[in-house]
Amino acid sequence: TDQHGEHTVYDVLPAGFPAGVPHVGRLDRNTEGLLLFTDDGKLKRRMECGFAQEIGWHSWPKKYHVEVAGLRSTPEDKKWCR
């Protein structure tokens, strides 16, 4: 539970999961996805940002799939669709 009393991913991990193992990345509320945990600090940093720089990329490529309830058709809405 966080400082606002909201549940966190740590609340649903199985009993016996090692305490204090950090997650890589994040998931927002009401989202689904893969969340990785590692106690390897170097791997965590590389996965979050450093790997791309080490191999000469400017950013780590990411893809998102989003489902929106309701019709969105304003020019502002369309700039977010590809």
Short mmCIF file of C-alpha atoms in Angstrom, two decimals:
data_model
loop_
_atom_site.label_atom_id
_atom_site.label_comp_id
_atom_site.label_asym_id
_atom_site.label_seq_id
_atom_site.Cartn_x
_atom_site.Cartn_y
_atom_site.Cartn_z
CA THR A 1 0.00 0.00 0.00
CA ASP A 2 1.38 3.42 -0.93
CA GLN A 3 1.40 6.68 1.02
CA HIS A 4 -2.14 7.46 -0.21
CA GLY A 5 -3.56 4.13 0.97
CA GLU A 6 -3.79 2.74 -2.59
CA HIS A 7 -2.84 -0.86 -3.34
CA THR A 8 0.40 -1.47 -5.22
CA VAL A 9 1.73 -4.41 -7.19
CA TYR A 10 3.58 -5.53 -4.07
CA ASP A 11 0.20 -6.22 -2.42
CA VAL A 12 -0.60 -9.01 -4.89
CA LEU A 13 2.76 -10.77 -5.11
CA PRO A 14 2.81 -14.33 -3.80
CA ALA A 15 3.80 -15.05 -0.21
CA GLY A 16 7.51 -15.61 0.01
CA PHE A 17 8.40 -13.16 -2.78
CA PRO A 18 11.64 -11.51 -1.65
CA ALA A 19 10.98 -8.15 -0.03
CA GLY A 20 12.49 -5.07 -1.59
CA VAL A 21 13.04 -6.43 -5.11
CA PRO A 22 12.43 -3.42 -7.37
CA HIS A 23 10.33 -3.48 -10.52
CA VAL A 24 11.49 -2.37 -13.95
CA GLY A 25 9.22 0.25 -15.46
CA ARG A 26 5.67 0.82 -14.31
CA LEU A 27 2.02 0.18 -14.99
CA ASP A 28 -0.57 2.88 -14.50
CA ARG A 29 -3.89 2.30 -12.75
CA ASN A 30 -6.41 0.32 -14.83
CA THR A 31 -3.76 -0.95 -17.24
CA GLU A 32 -2.42 -4.38 -18.09
CA GLY A 33 1.03 -5.48 -19.07
CA LEU A 34 4.24 -7.19 -18.14
CA LEU A 35 6.09 -5.94 -15.10
CA LEU A 36 9.56 -7.33 -14.48
CA PHE A 37 11.30 -7.58 -11.10
CA THR A 38 15.04 -7.84 -10.67
CA ASP A 39 17.59 -7.37 -7.94
CA ASP A 40 20.26 -6.79 -10.59
CA GLY A 41 20.72 -3.01 -10.53
CA LYS A 42 22.79 -2.86 -13.70
CA LEU A 43 20.21 -4.85 -15.66
CA LYS A 44 17.41 -2.64 -14.30
CA ARG A 45 19.20 0.54 -15.43
CA ARG A 46 19.98 -0.93 -18.84
CA MET A 47 16.38 -1.96 -19.37
CA GLU A 48 15.02 1.40 -18.32
CA CYS A 49 17.39 3.68 -20.21
CA GLY A 50 21.07 2.76 -20.42
CA PHE A 51 20.95 -0.06 -22.95
CA ALA A 52 19.82 2.21 -25.77
CA GLN A 53 22.70 4.60 -25.14
CA GLU A 54 25.25 1.78 -24.91
CA ILE A 55 24.41 0.51 -28.39
CA GLY A 56 24.08 3.98 -29.92
CA TRP A 57 20.29 4.33 -29.99
CA HIS A 58 18.65 7.52 -28.85
CA SER A 59 15.77 5.75 -27.14
CA TRP A 60 14.42 2.32 -26.29
CA PRO A 61 11.66 1.48 -28.79
CA LYS A 62 8.26 1.07 -27.15
CA LYS A 63 4.82 0.20 -28.47
CA TYR A 64 1.52 0.75 -26.75
CA HIS A 65 -1.88 -0.71 -27.56
CA VAL A 66 -4.74 1.44 -26.30
CA GLU A 67 -8.47 0.88 -26.42
CA VAL A 68 -10.64 3.97 -26.05
CA ALA A 69 -14.29 3.84 -25.05
CA GLY A 70 -16.38 6.14 -27.23
CA LEU A 71 -15.78 7.91 -30.52
CA ARG A 72 -12.83 10.30 -30.66
CA SER A 73 -12.59 12.33 -33.84
CA THR A 74 -11.33 15.85 -33.15
CA PRO A 75 -8.08 16.95 -34.82
CA GLU A 76 -6.44 16.91 -31.40
CA ASP A 77 -7.52 13.28 -30.89
CA LYS A 78 -6.33 12.20 -34.33
CA LYS A 79 -2.76 13.39 -33.79
CA TRP A 80 -2.35 10.60 -31.22
CA CYS A 81 -3.46 7.85 -33.62
CA ARG A 82 -1.08 6.14 -36.02
#
